[in-house]
XYZ file of C-alpha atoms in Angstrom:
575
model
C -0.090 0.210 -0.166
C 1.175 3.228 -1.012
C 1.466 6.234 1.956
C -1.097 8.802 0.688
C -0.336 12.469 0.291
C -3.654 14.049 1.383
C -4.640 17.675 1.689
C -6.849 18.972 4.693
C -9.942 16.934 5.526
C -12.194 19.967 5.932
C -11.885 23.464 6.988
C -13.256 23.014 10.314
C -10.881 24.060 13.095
C -12.709 22.256 16.053
C -9.645 22.839 18.704
C -11.541 24.679 21.145
C -15.102 23.301 20.930
C -14.588 20.080 22.759
C -17.711 19.805 25.416
C -18.364 17.209 28.302
C -21.455 15.151 27.777
C -22.247 14.720 31.682
C -24.728 11.404 30.628
C -21.326 9.812 29.100
C -18.566 11.227 31.101
C -16.587 11.851 27.543
C -15.419 14.679 25.794
C -17.562 15.534 22.295
C -16.651 17.635 19.456
C -19.120 20.139 18.798
C -19.168 21.661 15.365
C -21.305 24.561 16.279
C -20.354 26.928 18.954
C -23.788 27.256 20.120
C -24.255 24.981 23.581
C -27.714 24.330 22.127
C -27.013 23.157 18.582
C -26.958 19.321 18.612
C -24.010 17.203 17.591
C -23.127 16.192 14.395
C -23.503 12.505 13.798
C -20.334 10.761 11.515
C -21.949 10.098 8.269
C -21.285 6.686 6.766
C -19.003 6.664 3.308
C -19.070 5.249 0.682
C -16.722 2.110 0.402
C -13.949 2.908 -1.835
C -13.128 0.137 -4.417
C -9.429 -1.231 -4.525
C -8.568 0.473 -7.475
C -9.778 4.059 -6.102
C -6.407 5.818 -5.030
C -6.881 9.194 -3.428
C -6.013 12.453 -5.369
C -2.771 13.879 -4.584
C -2.426 17.222 -2.997
C -1.161 19.834 -5.518
C 2.705 20.230 -5.611
C 1.928 23.715 -3.798
C -0.608 22.937 -1.053
C 0.923 22.886 2.471
C 1.660 20.061 4.599
C -1.287 18.225 6.193
C -3.384 19.890 8.906
C -2.811 18.686 12.246
C -6.009 16.727 13.722
C -8.800 18.454 15.056
C -7.797 18.720 18.693
C -3.980 18.224 18.477
C -2.897 21.797 18.385
C -4.122 22.416 22.139
C -4.484 19.050 23.573
C -5.397 20.670 27.019
C -8.715 22.027 25.130
C -11.499 19.151 26.666
C -10.467 21.193 29.802
C -12.092 24.596 28.716
C -15.507 24.892 28.422
C -15.993 28.837 26.902
C -13.775 30.356 29.460
C -13.946 28.833 32.542
C -12.042 25.763 34.340
C -13.791 22.571 34.412
C -15.416 22.477 38.021
C -13.725 19.099 39.927
C -16.660 16.186 38.952
C -16.134 16.800 35.323
C -12.291 16.286 36.144
C -13.497 12.965 38.036
C -15.582 11.791 34.897
C -12.548 12.609 32.620
C -10.672 10.180 34.114
C -13.354 7.738 33.681
C -13.238 8.093 29.823
C -9.348 7.154 30.148
C -10.356 3.667 31.591
C -12.877 3.393 28.517
C -10.012 4.168 26.216
C -7.944 1.098 27.304
C -10.527 -0.983 25.605
C -10.553 0.062 22.274
C -7.530 -1.576 20.920
C -7.369 -1.701 16.911
C -4.656 -3.919 15.576
C -2.805 -2.652 12.397
C 0.080 -2.317 9.836
C 2.719 -4.831 8.714
C 3.961 -4.284 12.435
C 1.324 -5.141 14.393
C 0.040 -2.168 17.138
C -2.905 -0.912 18.490
C -5.220 2.196 17.369
C -6.823 3.857 20.547
C -9.730 6.257 19.665
C -11.499 7.743 22.617
C -15.177 9.521 22.360
C -13.638 11.871 19.596
C -14.273 9.359 17.299
C -17.628 10.391 16.993
C -16.661 14.171 15.470
C -17.395 14.325 12.005
C -14.157 16.086 11.017
C -12.120 14.023 12.875
C -14.102 10.565 11.932
C -14.488 11.683 8.186
C -10.662 12.217 8.189
C -9.539 8.940 9.783
C -12.512 6.852 7.886
C -11.375 8.330 4.643
C -7.643 7.152 5.496
C -8.211 3.601 4.978
C -7.686 1.910 1.380
C -10.343 -1.223 1.000
C -10.063 -4.179 -0.929
C -12.840 -6.191 -1.715
C -11.379 -10.021 -1.604
C -13.246 -11.677 -4.960
C -14.907 -14.817 -3.867
C -14.496 -14.610 -0.040
C -17.145 -13.152 2.169
C -15.081 -10.808 5.097
C -18.511 -9.275 5.845
C -19.916 -11.699 8.451
C -18.425 -9.633 11.589
C -17.176 -11.724 14.625
C -19.532 -14.491 16.275
C -19.409 -14.827 19.801
C -17.724 -18.099 20.968
C -16.223 -18.435 17.527
C -12.264 -17.726 17.013
C -10.594 -15.669 14.201
C -7.894 -15.293 11.982
C -6.312 -12.237 10.823
C -3.590 -12.430 8.510
C -1.096 -9.171 8.955
C 0.912 -8.484 6.023
C 3.920 -6.146 5.506
C 4.546 -5.181 1.637
C 8.309 -4.348 0.550
C 6.562 -1.996 -2.102
C 8.816 0.181 -3.443
C 6.138 2.980 -4.343
C 4.687 5.770 -2.515
C 5.325 8.363 -0.606
C 8.220 7.303 2.290
C 8.905 4.034 0.819
C 11.691 5.393 -1.700
C 15.316 4.202 -1.565
C 14.781 0.622 -0.095
C 15.517 -1.558 -3.202
C 14.257 -2.134 -6.896
C 12.584 1.093 -7.439
C 8.803 1.173 -8.452
C 8.447 -2.956 -7.304
C 5.068 -4.020 -6.795
C 6.039 -5.921 -3.417
C 6.020 -9.047 -1.944
C 4.604 -10.694 1.269
C 7.847 -9.391 2.809
C 6.798 -9.896 6.821
C 3.510 -12.055 7.536
C 1.832 -12.784 10.443
C -1.429 -15.190 10.809
C -2.692 -13.899 13.940
C -5.165 -16.224 15.635
C -7.803 -14.989 18.102
C -9.203 -17.640 20.588
C -13.118 -18.063 21.403
C -12.720 -16.952 24.781
C -11.109 -14.035 23.671
C -8.275 -14.871 26.344
C -5.204 -15.611 23.871
C -3.545 -15.111 20.596
C -0.948 -16.916 18.671
C 1.072 -14.861 16.000
C 2.410 -17.133 13.564
C 5.492 -15.744 11.296
C 5.479 -17.291 8.068
C 9.105 -17.171 6.475
C 9.418 -15.128 3.408
C 11.691 -17.505 1.531
C 9.757 -20.814 1.791
C 8.609 -23.197 -0.810
C 5.196 -23.562 -1.189
C 2.188 -23.592 -3.849
C 0.209 -20.808 -4.714
C -3.278 -21.890 -5.583
C -4.936 -19.816 -8.399
C -6.969 -16.542 -7.470
C -9.127 -13.937 -8.689
C -8.473 -10.354 -8.295
C -10.596 -7.140 -8.734
C -9.195 -5.063 -11.926
C -9.723 -1.087 -11.703
C -11.961 -1.236 -14.782
C -14.174 -3.776 -12.095
C -13.319 -6.856 -14.198
C -12.283 -10.252 -12.680
C -8.701 -11.668 -13.482
C -7.980 -15.018 -12.801
C -3.840 -15.732 -11.802
C -2.998 -19.337 -12.722
C -1.376 -21.257 -9.736
C 1.879 -21.668 -9.096
C 4.055 -24.645 -7.512
C 7.168 -24.923 -5.973
C 7.769 -20.891 -5.440
C 8.493 -18.729 -2.612
C 5.881 -17.714 -0.673
C 6.458 -14.285 -0.789
C 5.545 -13.828 -4.514
C 1.668 -14.680 -3.654
C 1.679 -10.634 -3.682
C 2.313 -8.291 -6.108
C 3.540 -10.509 -8.328
C 1.473 -11.263 -11.410
C -0.804 -8.882 -10.136
C -1.712 -10.624 -7.042
C -3.362 -8.608 -3.989
C -3.933 -9.681 -0.367
C -6.808 -12.093 -1.246
C -4.316 -14.318 -3.173
C -2.029 -14.307 0.028
C -5.108 -15.202 2.495
C -5.740 -18.240 0.032
C -2.334 -19.535 -0.076
C -2.283 -19.010 3.845
C -5.603 -21.392 4.039
C -4.019 -23.900 1.844
C -0.772 -24.234 3.668
C -2.161 -24.240 7.275
C -6.074 -25.795 6.788
C -6.975 -22.674 8.736
C -9.432 -20.199 7.592
C -8.351 -16.590 7.251
C -11.260 -14.253 8.042
C -9.518 -10.615 7.482
C -6.382 -8.979 6.053
C -4.522 -5.683 6.995
C -1.730 -4.588 5.250
C 0.650 -1.939 5.743
C 4.158 -0.908 3.853
C 7.387 0.314 4.805
C 6.495 4.004 6.162
C 3.979 2.368 8.760
C 6.863 1.722 10.707
C 8.430 4.844 10.491
C 5.051 6.842 11.078
C 3.828 4.753 14.261
C 6.994 4.367 16.223
C 7.110 8.088 16.046
C 3.697 8.721 16.680
C 3.917 6.941 20.150
C 7.184 8.425 20.922
C 9.076 5.724 19.830
C 9.672 2.220 21.297
C 12.059 -0.261 23.560
C 14.569 -2.334 21.892
C 17.393 -4.451 23.399
C 20.627 -5.434 21.530
C 23.230 -7.740 23.288
C 26.145 -6.211 21.069
C 26.542 -2.505 19.532
C 25.217 -2.502 16.181
C 26.629 -0.696 12.933
C 25.303 -2.089 10.002
C 26.381 0.059 6.938
C 23.360 -1.384 4.599
C 20.442 -1.051 6.743
C 22.493 2.165 8.199
C 21.089 0.606 11.640
C 23.381 1.965 14.372
C 22.797 1.146 17.964
C 24.767 0.985 21.181
C 24.600 -2.274 23.294
C 21.718 -2.495 26.112
C 18.329 -0.872 25.719
C 17.398 2.101 23.149
C 14.351 3.833 22.350
C 13.969 3.864 18.256
C 11.422 5.104 16.235
C 11.261 6.347 12.395
C 13.984 5.548 10.329
C 15.608 3.939 12.471
C 13.074 1.475 13.865
C 12.188 0.572 10.123
C 16.384 0.137 9.778
C 15.755 -2.474 13.041
C 13.152 -4.450 11.829
C 14.580 -4.930 8.204
C 18.400 -5.512 8.979
C 19.774 -8.707 8.012
C 23.140 -8.332 8.873
C 23.021 -7.444 12.728
C 21.863 -10.400 14.480
C 22.244 -14.474 14.392
C 23.032 -15.823 11.248
C 21.734 -13.480 8.836
C 19.025 -15.098 7.677
C 15.728 -14.650 7.320
C 14.499 -16.687 10.064
C 16.579 -14.647 12.324
C 15.225 -11.526 10.873
C 11.503 -12.826 12.158
C 13.031 -13.009 15.511
C 14.012 -9.455 15.665
C 10.512 -8.507 14.195
C 8.695 -10.524 16.678
C 10.827 -9.035 19.631
C 10.511 -5.134 18.213
C 6.365 -6.101 18.022
C 5.888 -7.640 21.178
C 7.827 -3.945 22.488
C 5.418 -2.264 20.344
C 2.204 -3.773 21.708
C 3.820 -2.979 25.628
C 4.075 0.719 24.331
C 0.704 0.810 22.572
C -1.022 -0.760 26.288
C 1.403 1.679 28.280
C -0.271 4.657 30.420
C 1.862 6.846 28.084
C 0.151 6.297 25.467
C -3.297 5.425 27.036
C -3.427 8.851 28.932
C -1.810 11.381 25.957
C -4.638 12.142 23.665
C -2.144 13.905 21.590
C -0.385 10.384 21.000
C -3.828 8.650 20.416
C -4.648 10.744 17.644
C -1.537 10.821 16.165
C -0.845 7.387 16.079
C -4.813 6.931 14.803
C -3.923 9.284 11.817
C -0.305 7.146 10.976
C -2.246 3.619 11.791
C -5.379 4.584 9.269
C -2.885 6.268 6.636
C -0.881 3.170 6.583
C -3.141 0.523 6.209
C -5.011 -1.513 3.340
C -7.686 -3.930 4.573
C -10.547 -6.049 3.305
C -14.234 -4.759 3.203
C -15.187 -6.456 6.531
C -13.001 -4.136 8.492
C -13.034 -1.439 5.801
C -14.259 1.205 8.317
C -13.395 3.151 11.337
C -16.574 1.533 13.346
C -15.581 -1.729 12.231
C -12.167 -1.737 13.119
C -13.750 -0.513 16.515
C -15.673 -3.638 16.616
C -12.643 -5.526 15.697
C -10.885 -3.808 19.406
C -13.612 -4.698 21.238
C -12.981 -8.420 20.426
C -9.424 -7.906 21.310
C -9.255 -5.599 24.255
C -9.306 -8.305 26.986
C -6.159 -10.197 25.723
C -3.469 -9.740 28.394
C 0.100 -9.312 26.496
C 1.207 -12.410 28.581
C -1.051 -14.485 26.698
C -0.106 -13.097 22.951
C 2.578 -15.358 21.895
C 4.689 -14.936 18.756
C 6.077 -17.786 17.171
C 7.626 -18.868 13.554
C 6.533 -21.761 11.440
C 8.519 -24.683 11.880
C 10.908 -25.634 8.810
C 13.659 -27.277 7.744
C 16.409 -26.402 4.802
C 14.955 -27.501 1.620
C 16.526 -30.960 0.859
C 15.913 -30.311 -3.392
C 18.492 -27.615 -3.299
C 22.322 -28.162 -3.003
C 23.158 -24.198 -2.075
C 20.404 -23.681 0.918
C 18.748 -20.763 -0.335
C 14.888 -21.645 0.864
C 13.253 -23.621 3.361
C 10.249 -26.076 3.431
C 7.786 -26.483 6.629
C 8.690 -29.120 9.012
C 6.930 -32.424 7.962
C 6.361 -33.330 11.577
C 6.016 -29.958 13.579
C 4.226 -27.835 11.376
C 1.535 -29.978 11.043
C 1.247 -29.885 14.721
C 1.454 -26.685 15.155
C -1.505 -25.977 12.348
C -3.094 -28.514 14.795
C -3.496 -26.497 17.554
C -4.308 -23.294 15.660
C -7.210 -25.544 14.140
C -8.468 -26.951 17.751
C -7.882 -23.463 19.332
C -5.374 -24.228 21.759
C -3.164 -21.389 23.226
C 0.586 -21.616 23.331
C 0.600 -19.659 26.533
C -2.299 -21.256 28.625
C -1.250 -25.001 27.419
C -0.857 -26.770 30.890
C -4.457 -25.579 31.978
C -5.772 -26.671 28.589
C -4.204 -29.852 28.741
C -5.485 -31.023 32.415
C -9.162 -29.731 31.336
C -8.548 -32.203 28.225
C -7.331 -35.129 30.484
C -10.195 -34.569 32.566
C -12.961 -34.828 30.372
C -11.294 -37.768 28.766
C -10.778 -39.549 32.072
C -14.464 -39.617 32.824
C -15.389 -40.629 29.535
C -12.640 -43.007 28.941
C -12.256 -44.446 31.998
C -11.222 -48.062 32.390
C -7.818 -50.554 31.596
C -5.585 -50.388 28.534
C -4.660 -53.274 26.303
C -0.953 -53.097 25.359
C -0.011 -51.777 21.574
C 0.507 -55.359 20.395
C -3.127 -56.339 21.574
C -5.121 -53.550 19.146
C -6.367 -55.021 16.423
C -8.130 -52.373 13.998
C -9.111 -51.805 10.367
C -7.892 -48.170 9.106
C -10.763 -46.732 6.290
C -9.964 -43.587 4.665
C -13.096 -40.877 4.662
C -10.841 -38.152 4.827
C -10.586 -37.031 1.487
C -6.940 -36.967 1.686
C -5.068 -39.087 -0.779
C -2.974 -41.570 1.190
C -4.098 -40.789 4.489
C -5.075 -44.547 5.389
C -1.578 -45.867 4.674
C 0.310 -43.430 6.467
C -1.605 -44.042 9.235
C -1.120 -47.639 9.193
C 2.991 -46.596 8.440
C 2.740 -44.792 11.881
C 0.754 -47.057 14.053
C 2.922 -50.061 12.791
C 6.282 -48.554 12.627
C 6.242 -45.672 15.525
C 3.689 -47.084 17.794
C 3.804 -51.119 17.790
C 0.425 -51.414 16.533
C 1.246 -54.183 14.150
C -2.596 -56.097 13.697
C -3.230 -52.864 12.074
C -4.702 -52.846 7.926
C -5.023 -50.453 5.047
C -8.883 -50.821 4.112
C -8.409 -48.230 1.692
C -11.321 -45.952 1.169
C -14.558 -45.657 2.774
C -17.690 -45.916 0.828
C -18.251 -41.874 1.566
C -16.311 -39.247 2.965
C -17.145 -38.996 6.797
C -17.060 -35.369 8.369
C -15.418 -36.824 11.663
C -13.053 -39.746 12.526
C -14.983 -42.382 14.425
C -13.620 -45.545 16.242
C -16.432 -48.614 16.209
C -15.832 -51.506 18.280
C -17.275 -54.016 20.669
C -17.669 -54.182 24.417
C -14.962 -56.624 25.052
C -12.964 -54.549 22.332
C -12.902 -51.482 24.747
C -9.503 -51.758 26.014
C -8.454 -51.794 23.027
C -10.183 -48.794 21.783
C -9.001 -47.057 25.034
C -5.592 -47.796 23.863
C -5.833 -46.609 20.254
C -7.771 -43.252 21.658
C -4.853 -42.436 23.505
C -2.332 -43.361 20.864
C -4.400 -41.004 18.444
C -5.855 -38.426 20.453
C -9.264 -39.448 19.715
C -12.047 -37.460 21.441
C -14.389 -39.173 23.081
C -17.384 -38.353 20.929
C -15.009 -40.352 18.341
C -15.653 -43.899 19.975
C -18.730 -45.663 18.774
C -19.328 -48.644 21.102
C -21.223 -51.929 19.554
C -23.728 -53.933 21.725
C -22.347 -57.486 20.933
C -19.025 -58.828 21.760
C -16.548 -59.429 18.882
C -15.028 -62.661 17.699
C -11.427 -63.414 19.214
C -9.563 -62.044 16.137
C -12.022 -59.464 14.905
C -10.911 -55.883 14.325
C -12.338 -52.648 15.275
C -13.111 -50.008 12.347
C -11.550 -46.813 11.875
C -12.802 -44.471 9.637
C -10.456 -41.139 9.065
C -12.695 -38.183 9.026
C -12.527 -34.761 7.290
C -10.878 -33.931 11.103
C -7.835 -35.985 10.159
C -4.759 -33.797 9.724
C -1.744 -35.899 9.486
C -0.190 -39.455 10.852
C 0.494 -38.667 14.523
C -1.072 -35.559 14.887
C -3.956 -35.679 17.322
C -7.613 -35.582 16.137
C -8.495 -33.391 18.963
C -5.440 -31.143 18.447
C -1.755 -31.490 20.557
C -2.462 -30.790 24.169
C 1.257 -29.167 23.936
C 3.635 -27.278 21.130
C 6.138 -29.379 19.134
C 9.050 -30.312 20.997
C 11.874 -27.039 20.825
C 9.290 -24.533 19.154
C 10.822 -21.182 19.962
C 8.154 -18.359 20.933
C 8.102 -15.250 22.841
C 5.241 -13.685 24.897
C 4.585 -10.520 24.191
C 5.221 -8.978 27.901
C 8.549 -10.347 27.908
C 11.630 -7.964 27.272
C 14.187 -10.109 24.544
C 17.348 -8.766 24.212
C 18.668 -9.266 20.035
C 21.780 -11.191 19.622
């Protein structure tokens, strides 16, 4: 997304027209000086198409006008020439606490936008609302909203597009950009935790066919590609963020509900708006390529220095993209903490600066394509504690097809386990509690003795729709678990929505053992009423919930071994 060069949103200067509403405790903007004039309501605006670019300001136009209320940040304390009575000041503090519940996640460098009661003012609402660029994702309904009790997923994309204000001088001139930084942000159904999964840009994957809307309104179909770098899922061949959404869905099996995309300029503007972000490095940095210079220890960075920090490849680790991802995660964690700090939450000037910077930097889907819709998203995220926001990276291995290792591929064991955790809404930060809850529930339903693996007899049918699933399961059962009396019975008569295990009463101990091995929920067990013969096998039908041989049907209760992760409440020094 290009940074925008915009003129004045309007000619109204309401800096000294903030009035306290005693019924709500919020300060509101009245556009007429008459105390009896009703407040102007913020009208809804027409949706802009993906191709509708804002008109550039004339070359001679002055710099953008300050946001209403910024010139006089203490203006809300004035009501036409007198001091606010004590009781009004108390109500203002109540308004500050409300702001802490308004958290909007934005940008290629995930962050918060906090807007208080002033968001309802006509001039400010229109300015911030019109800052947003909106893309309709062809063939995908993003307008469903956020259902209570249902998890949702947002794809946060940072593009390295080299066009637009603030983006020049960072590589190939006029490049259409790539998916330079991509984070799949999963929010739990109970809104208590979130997982931010970084996807390496140099990972080889398949990009599915996708449709994009052109500037003339026509639909263009962009053909699929196989075994290419993930970062070409955006920009190249005209791919839009909807193509990245489909690529991630096909890769992970996780449905992506919305996207947010920002460019280089977003990092500079947003870090400046909040007065800088604290970072830590173990040793002094002097990188001539990114122009990053930092002393050892903690520093507060913003603007160009912040951008250099998240883009540097040669300052940390083994100078790979994977090490750069770690540094970006540490930076984002610190930025989140800064957004939620009292230094930001209680400073109206910072809040308005940040709201303006963030909305100017954003391209979003139509489902969250207005300030009101973003505020709805804020309500869904407001209760998440930073200690329960976990950053991690998709587990990968060196690409075995390359002699000179330049790319990576998903780890064949760990990656499916992590996908399963997202699919089953299992937190990386509350694993122990959820694991114990799951054990308690299954203990009540699966009480009884277990046979040994060698005693288990089972016929496996494939109703999952995944080619080779039954044979892969047989290989895993026999080679890794010692269930040698297992047989591949090929495809089930029809596809099954859920995996089921049918068994006789005298096979219950075998069923419990197999359920333990495969992570089957109690609902998958279907006991019969008549005993089976001595050598009669049980029947296992793999359903659409099958995620891979060795991957529990219910989703892993714990993260893959050696998975690196960092909680957003922790300060980590880059090294």
